[in-house]
Amino acid sequence: MKIAIAQLNPTIGDLVGNAAAIEAAATTAEQQGATLLLTPELSLCGYPPRDLLLDPSFVEAAQTALEQLATQLPAKLHVLVGSVQQNKAQGGKPLFNSIVHLHKGEIQQCFHKHLLPTYDVFDEDRYFEPGNQPNVLDLKEGKIGVTICEDLWNNSDFWEKQAYAVDPVAELMSYNVDLIINLSASPFCVGKQELREAMLRHHAQQYHCPLIYANQVGGNDDLIFDGRSVAVNRQGNVVGRANGFAQDLLFLTYEAHDLLSSRIEPTVTDINAEIWSTLVLGLRDYAQKCGFSQAVLGLSGGIDSSLVAAIAAAALGPENVLGVLMPSPYSSDHSIKDAEDLAQNLGMPTTQLEIAPAMQTYDDILGSVFAGTEPGVAEENIQARIRGNLLMAIANKFGRLLISTGNKSEMAVGYCTLYGDMNGGLAAIADVPKTRVYELCRWLNTNTPPELGEQNIIIPESVITKPPSAELKPGQVDQDSLPDYDVLDDILYRYVDNHQSSQQIIAAGHPAAIVDRIIQMVKRAEFKRRQAPPGLKITDRAFGTGWRMPIAARTTRPTVTAHPVSVET
């Protein structure tokens, strides 16, 4: 039996466009002799549809589109399509997250997702009722166990403990299935593909059963799906792998109760290359799916805006990205030159707007109110807000997407200005720590991606070597207010990503005063993050959909004296 995986890039809510993509893949698969076509989780409506599922008219339209699609597919081809199905039983949630078997112009079977994740960015229990029937597709060529994304992620031997009471894969093996398939919409985070393949290998070896994993690709809001659909044989060896970060159609052969070797695309092993591909894909899809073909961003000559400009140029084409230089009396000559050199390296247009007159106007207007006070943070923030206003004006006037340039380290501790440099429709590197920003820029200068042509140096060397500074007052550098970024990012990684306590972070070697100060800065900045634009997610703990911290909270705890928490616990 020849099986095809359609690694699709659906647009959420675009039932007509998504159905057309499925039909096109099915036509090609049938022409290539496939018997079965697999598509990702919720491939018809796009994942995650979120509160579109609360609209009865959308659910009805999805069912109509599904029924129409069935009549348009090659009659002999078996096609598995991800869609929502109504729960007609009394009680429970109104919908199922389903895989629908289409064949001979009709809906033949519906398979419902058993395990509904509610952690991180997932909130499926809000909408769906869990399935409780065995999902077995019985074809003459073999008996196939059908799982949907999370259904694969509850093996008690692979994980330290189960997150759910049932293991759908173990249950399917009791029905003597010959092949397990998993239809997924699994978002990217650093290192996840290695984990996926290790898990697939474990299942195959434990049950002596081949597995096929079909994943979605593309960016939807803050989430980016990396594709990299993969198949393993009974021994757990990879026998097929689709492209990463691109749509693909991968063909596999099932014969003699196993999967035979097929096309195996190389997997990315360089973390910086993986992150770069993810951010370019995420920005491109966010812009296109929101109806933007052009972007604008502020170019300060700093490392963050330099990296974001390179990402935007690769995603949209450098001719479609406008860099705006907005020097103040405190801007250094080298920063202006660095911004100009970067734009020239990328081949992107720029314009320059002096903000000194606007600064003077603000001083005049606020003079009587601020009388008797010393210049400070309020005046510094006015500069950032002037720049944000100018950028928003350009974005509004010319229909461009404004991309903000703040990184994860700054977002974590609030080293950013609300209604200033936080302005924008998308925060491209909001999940990239400052130290990783530097690594990406160094990598970019030695591994120029094909989207940026043959330019050897993208980021001017002085951008990478000079001390980072907001340049909002004379002689200012970031380390006037923050620890060195190596120190800051390690504390943030332990606290934000790994949920370590202050005692654990101090035990790891960081001074108590710095740890306590950074943790308080993170908590105080929550109101800013709540008002930030969507940020592209690349880690499993991003400030976005999956971050649900209260703003008005006071987290006092009893002092630990007799038995301090060990860093190893």
mmCIF file of N, CA, C and O in Angstrom, residues 80-128:
data_model
loop_
_atom_site.group_PDB
_atom_site.id
_atom_site.type_symbol
_atom_site.label_atom_id
_atom_site.label_comp_id
_atom_site.label_asym_id
_atom_site.label_seq_id
_atom_site.Cartn_x
_atom_site.Cartn_y
_atom_site.Cartn_z
ATOM 1 N N LEU A 80 -7.856 10.972 4.894
ATOM 2 C CA LEU A 80 -8.138 11.305 6.285
ATOM 3 C C LEU A 80 -7.962 12.809 6.464
ATOM 4 O O LEU A 80 -6.870 13.340 6.238
ATOM 5 N N VAL A 81 -9.041 13.476 6.845
ATOM 6 C CA VAL A 81 -9.068 14.933 6.957
ATOM 7 C C VAL A 81 -9.373 15.328 8.395
ATOM 8 O O VAL A 81 -10.299 14.792 9.020
ATOM 9 N N GLY A 82 -8.615 16.274 8.926
ATOM 10 C CA GLY A 82 -8.872 16.770 10.272
ATOM 11 C C GLY A 82 -9.951 17.839 10.252
ATOM 12 O O GLY A 82 -9.861 18.811 9.509
ATOM 13 N N SER A 83 -10.986 17.639 11.072
ATOM 14 C CA SER A 83 -12.071 18.622 11.163
ATOM 15 C C SER A 83 -12.775 18.472 12.498
ATOM 16 O O SER A 83 -12.455 17.585 13.295
ATOM 17 N N VAL A 84 -13.726 19.357 12.752
ATOM 18 C CA VAL A 84 -14.531 19.263 13.967
ATOM 19 C C VAL A 84 -15.818 18.514 13.652
ATOM 20 O O VAL A 84 -16.347 18.604 12.543
ATOM 21 N N GLN A 85 -16.287 17.787 14.647
ATOM 22 C CA GLN A 85 -17.550 17.067 14.516
ATOM 23 C C GLN A 85 -18.417 17.355 15.736
ATOM 24 O O GLN A 85 -17.905 17.483 16.853
ATOM 25 N N GLN A 86 -19.707 17.456 15.508
ATOM 26 C CA GLN A 86 -20.613 17.748 16.610
ATOM 27 C C GLN A 86 -20.794 16.528 17.504
ATOM 28 O O GLN A 86 -20.860 15.385 17.031
ATOM 29 N N ASN A 87 -20.882 16.786 18.809
ATOM 30 C CA ASN A 87 -21.179 15.754 19.784
ATOM 31 C C ASN A 87 -22.697 15.712 19.955
ATOM 32 O O ASN A 87 -23.295 16.619 20.549
ATOM 33 N N LYS A 88 -23.326 14.691 19.435
ATOM 34 C CA LYS A 88 -24.784 14.591 19.452
ATOM 35 C C LYS A 88 -25.315 13.872 20.686
ATOM 36 O O LYS A 88 -26.535 13.728 20.839
ATOM 37 N N ALA A 89 -24.417 13.442 21.558
ATOM 38 C CA ALA A 89 -24.857 12.777 22.785
ATOM 39 C C ALA A 89 -25.330 13.814 23.791
ATOM 40 O O ALA A 89 -25.010 15.006 23.708
ATOM 41 N N GLN A 90 -26.090 13.357 24.752
ATOM 42 C CA GLN A 90 -26.532 14.228 25.836
ATOM 43 C C GLN A 90 -25.359 14.503 26.781
ATOM 44 O O GLN A 90 -24.686 13.583 27.223
ATOM 45 N N GLY A 91 -25.117 15.750 27.084
ATOM 46 C CA GLY A 91 -24.039 16.094 28.010
ATOM 47 C C GLY A 91 -22.694 16.167 27.308
ATOM 48 O O GLY A 91 -22.516 15.732 26.164
ATOM 49 N N GLY A 92 -21.729 16.743 28.021
ATOM 50 C CA GLY A 92 -20.387 16.860 27.472
ATOM 51 C C GLY A 92 -20.221 18.115 26.630
ATOM 52 O O GLY A 92 -21.154 18.893 26.416
ATOM 53 N N LYS A 93 -19.005 18.328 26.144
ATOM 54 C CA LYS A 93 -18.706 19.469 25.291
ATOM 55 C C LYS A 93 -19.374 19.280 23.928
ATOM 56 O O LYS A 93 -19.629 18.150 23.501
ATOM 57 N N PRO A 94 -19.650 20.355 23.222
ATOM 58 C CA PRO A 94 -20.455 20.252 21.996
ATOM 59 C C PRO A 94 -19.721 19.681 20.789
ATOM 60 O O PRO A 94 -20.369 19.296 19.813
ATOM 61 N N LEU A 95 -18.374 19.586 20.839
ATOM 62 C CA LEU A 95 -17.615 19.202 19.648
ATOM 63 C C LEU A 95 -16.590 18.113 19.956
ATOM 64 O O LEU A 95 -16.172 17.938 21.104
ATOM 65 N N PHE A 96 -16.199 17.419 18.895
ATOM 66 C CA PHE A 96 -15.047 16.537 18.928
ATOM 67 C C PHE A 96 -13.969 17.101 18.000
ATOM 68 O O PHE A 96 -14.271 17.701 16.971
ATOM 69 N N ASN A 97 -12.713 16.888 18.380
ATOM 70 C CA ASN A 97 -11.579 17.108 17.495
ATOM 71 C C ASN A 97 -11.373 15.794 16.756
ATOM 72 O O ASN A 97 -10.957 14.799 17.346
ATOM 73 N N SER A 98 -11.652 15.776 15.462
ATOM 74 C CA SER A 98 -11.822 14.505 14.758
ATOM 75 C C SER A 98 -10.947 14.377 13.522
ATOM 76 O O SER A 98 -10.517 15.369 12.929
ATOM 77 N N ILE A 99 -10.728 13.135 13.150
ATOM 78 C CA ILE A 99 -10.193 12.767 11.846
ATOM 79 C C ILE A 99 -11.317 12.043 11.107
ATOM 80 O O ILE A 99 -11.885 11.081 11.624
ATOM 81 N N VAL A 100 -11.623 12.539 9.915
ATOM 82 C CA VAL A 100 -12.752 12.019 9.155
ATOM 83 C C VAL A 100 -12.233 11.266 7.938
ATOM 84 O O VAL A 100 -11.405 11.789 7.169
ATOM 85 N N HIS A 101 -12.725 10.042 7.773
ATOM 86 C CA HIS A 101 -12.336 9.186 6.654
ATOM 87 C C HIS A 101 -13.277 9.455 5.474
ATOM 88 O O HIS A 101 -14.476 9.171 5.551
ATOM 89 N N LEU A 102 -12.731 10.020 4.403
ATOM 90 C CA LEU A 102 -13.498 10.303 3.196
ATOM 91 C C LEU A 102 -13.124 9.298 2.111
ATOM 92 O O LEU A 102 -11.936 9.068 1.839
ATOM 93 N N HIS A 103 -14.148 8.723 1.473
ATOM 94 C CA HIS A 103 -13.911 7.714 0.429
ATOM 95 C C HIS A 103 -15.180 7.560 -0.407
ATOM 96 O O HIS A 103 -16.291 7.589 0.120
ATOM 97 N N LYS A 104 -14.987 7.456 -1.708
ATOM 98 C CA LYS A 104 -16.104 7.265 -2.642
ATOM 99 C C LYS A 104 -17.149 8.370 -2.517
ATOM 100 O O LYS A 104 -18.353 8.120 -2.592
ATOM 101 N N GLY A 105 -16.669 9.598 -2.282
ATOM 102 C CA GLY A 105 -17.560 10.744 -2.263
ATOM 103 C C GLY A 105 -18.346 10.939 -0.988
ATOM 104 O O GLY A 105 -19.212 11.817 -0.933
ATOM 105 N N GLU A 106 -18.040 10.151 0.049
ATOM 106 C CA GLU A 106 -18.831 10.226 1.279
ATOM 107 C C GLU A 106 -17.946 10.173 2.524
ATOM 108 O O GLU A 106 -16.774 9.774 2.456
ATOM 109 N N ILE A 107 -18.541 10.565 3.655
ATOM 110 C CA ILE A 107 -17.916 10.386 4.958
ATOM 111 C C ILE A 107 -18.136 8.939 5.379
ATOM 112 O O ILE A 107 -19.281 8.482 5.508
ATOM 113 N N GLN A 108 -17.036 8.220 5.599
ATOM 114 C CA GLN A 108 -17.144 6.805 5.945
ATOM 115 C C GLN A 108 -17.062 6.562 7.451
ATOM 116 O O GLN A 108 -17.839 5.785 8.003
ATOM 117 N N GLN A 109 -16.134 7.241 8.114
ATOM 118 C CA GLN A 109 -15.932 7.066 9.557
ATOM 119 C C GLN A 109 -15.443 8.374 10.162
ATOM 120 O O GLN A 109 -14.867 9.226 9.457
ATOM 121 N N CYS A 110 -15.637 8.498 11.479
ATOM 122 C CA CYS A 110 -15.092 9.631 12.225
ATOM 123 C C CYS A 110 -14.321 9.095 13.427
ATOM 124 O O CYS A 110 -14.840 8.256 14.181
ATOM 125 N N PHE A 111 -13.102 9.539 13.582
ATOM 126 C CA PHE A 111 -12.258 9.141 14.695
ATOM 127 C C PHE A 111 -12.027 10.370 15.576
ATOM 128 O O PHE A 111 -11.600 11.408 15.089
ATOM 129 N N HIS A 112 -12.288 10.248 16.866
ATOM 130 C CA HIS A 112 -12.215 11.397 17.765
ATOM 131 C C HIS A 112 -10.949 11.347 18.626
ATOM 132 O O HIS A 112 -10.518 10.279 19.070
ATOM 133 N N LYS A 113 -10.389 12.523 18.870
ATOM 134 C CA LYS A 113 -9.191 12.640 19.695
ATOM 135 C C LYS A 113 -9.521 12.273 21.144
ATOM 136 O O LYS A 113 -10.523 12.746 21.705
ATOM 137 N N HIS A 114 -8.672 11.457 21.757
ATOM 138 C CA HIS A 114 -8.917 10.995 23.124
ATOM 139 C C HIS A 114 -8.329 11.940 24.173
ATOM 140 O O HIS A 114 -8.972 12.223 25.183
ATOM 141 N N LEU A 115 -7.097 12.386 23.969
ATOM 142 C CA LEU A 115 -6.387 13.179 24.976
ATOM 143 C C LEU A 115 -6.395 14.644 24.569
ATOM 144 O O LEU A 115 -5.905 14.999 23.494
ATOM 145 N N LEU A 116 -6.939 15.497 25.426
ATOM 146 C CA LEU A 116 -7.120 16.913 25.115
ATOM 147 C C LEU A 116 -6.195 17.750 25.990
ATOM 148 O O LEU A 116 -6.464 17.952 27.183
ATOM 149 N N PRO A 117 -5.101 18.265 25.442
ATOM 150 C CA PRO A 117 -4.134 19.014 26.255
ATOM 151 C C PRO A 117 -4.686 20.360 26.710
ATOM 152 O O PRO A 117 -5.425 21.032 25.985
ATOM 153 N N THR A 118 -4.297 20.739 27.914
ATOM 154 C CA THR A 118 -4.709 22.038 28.464
ATOM 155 C C THR A 118 -3.510 22.793 29.038
ATOM 156 O O THR A 118 -3.682 23.733 29.806
ATOM 157 N N TYR A 119 -2.292 22.400 28.664
ATOM 158 C CA TYR A 119 -1.085 23.061 29.167
ATOM 159 C C TYR A 119 -0.509 23.979 28.099
ATOM 160 O O TYR A 119 -0.875 23.910 26.926
ATOM 161 N N ASP A 120 0.395 24.839 28.498
ATOM 162 C CA ASP A 120 1.095 25.760 27.600
ATOM 163 C C ASP A 120 0.076 26.474 26.703
ATOM 164 O O ASP A 120 -0.834 27.124 27.191
ATOM 165 N N VAL A 121 0.216 26.357 25.383
ATOM 166 C CA VAL A 121 -0.657 27.088 24.454
ATOM 167 C C VAL A 121 -1.958 26.354 24.182
ATOM 168 O O VAL A 121 -2.830 26.867 23.468
ATOM 169 N N PHE A 122 -2.116 25.172 24.728
ATOM 170 C CA PHE A 122 -3.270 24.333 24.395
ATOM 171 C C PHE A 122 -4.416 24.557 25.381
ATOM 172 O O PHE A 122 -4.198 24.679 26.581
ATOM 173 N N ASP A 123 -5.623 24.561 24.832
ATOM 174 C CA ASP A 123 -6.808 24.765 25.659
ATOM 175 C C ASP A 123 -7.971 23.961 25.072
ATOM 176 O O ASP A 123 -9.085 24.456 24.940
ATOM 177 N N GLU A 124 -7.709 22.709 24.716
ATOM 178 C CA GLU A 124 -8.695 21.937 23.951
ATOM 179 C C GLU A 124 -9.897 21.503 24.784
ATOM 180 O O GLU A 124 -10.988 21.295 24.242
ATOM 181 N N ASP A 125 -9.704 21.362 26.083
ATOM 182 C CA ASP A 125 -10.828 20.984 26.930
ATOM 183 C C ASP A 125 -11.896 22.080 26.960
ATOM 184 O O ASP A 125 -13.036 21.837 27.353
ATOM 185 N N ARG A 126 -11.545 23.269 26.558
ATOM 186 C CA ARG A 126 -12.505 24.381 26.483
ATOM 187 C C ARG A 126 -13.582 24.113 25.425
ATOM 188 O O ARG A 126 -14.711 24.585 25.551
ATOM 189 N N TYR A 127 -13.212 23.331 24.394
ATOM 190 C CA TYR A 127 -14.105 23.170 23.250
ATOM 191 C C TYR A 127 -14.559 21.727 23.016
ATOM 192 O O TYR A 127 -15.664 21.503 22.524
ATOM 193 N N PHE A 128 -13.693 20.759 23.335
ATOM 194 C CA PHE A 128 -13.908 19.399 22.834
ATOM 195 C C PHE A 128 -14.261 18.408 23.935
ATOM 196 O O PHE A 128 -13.805 18.522 25.076
#
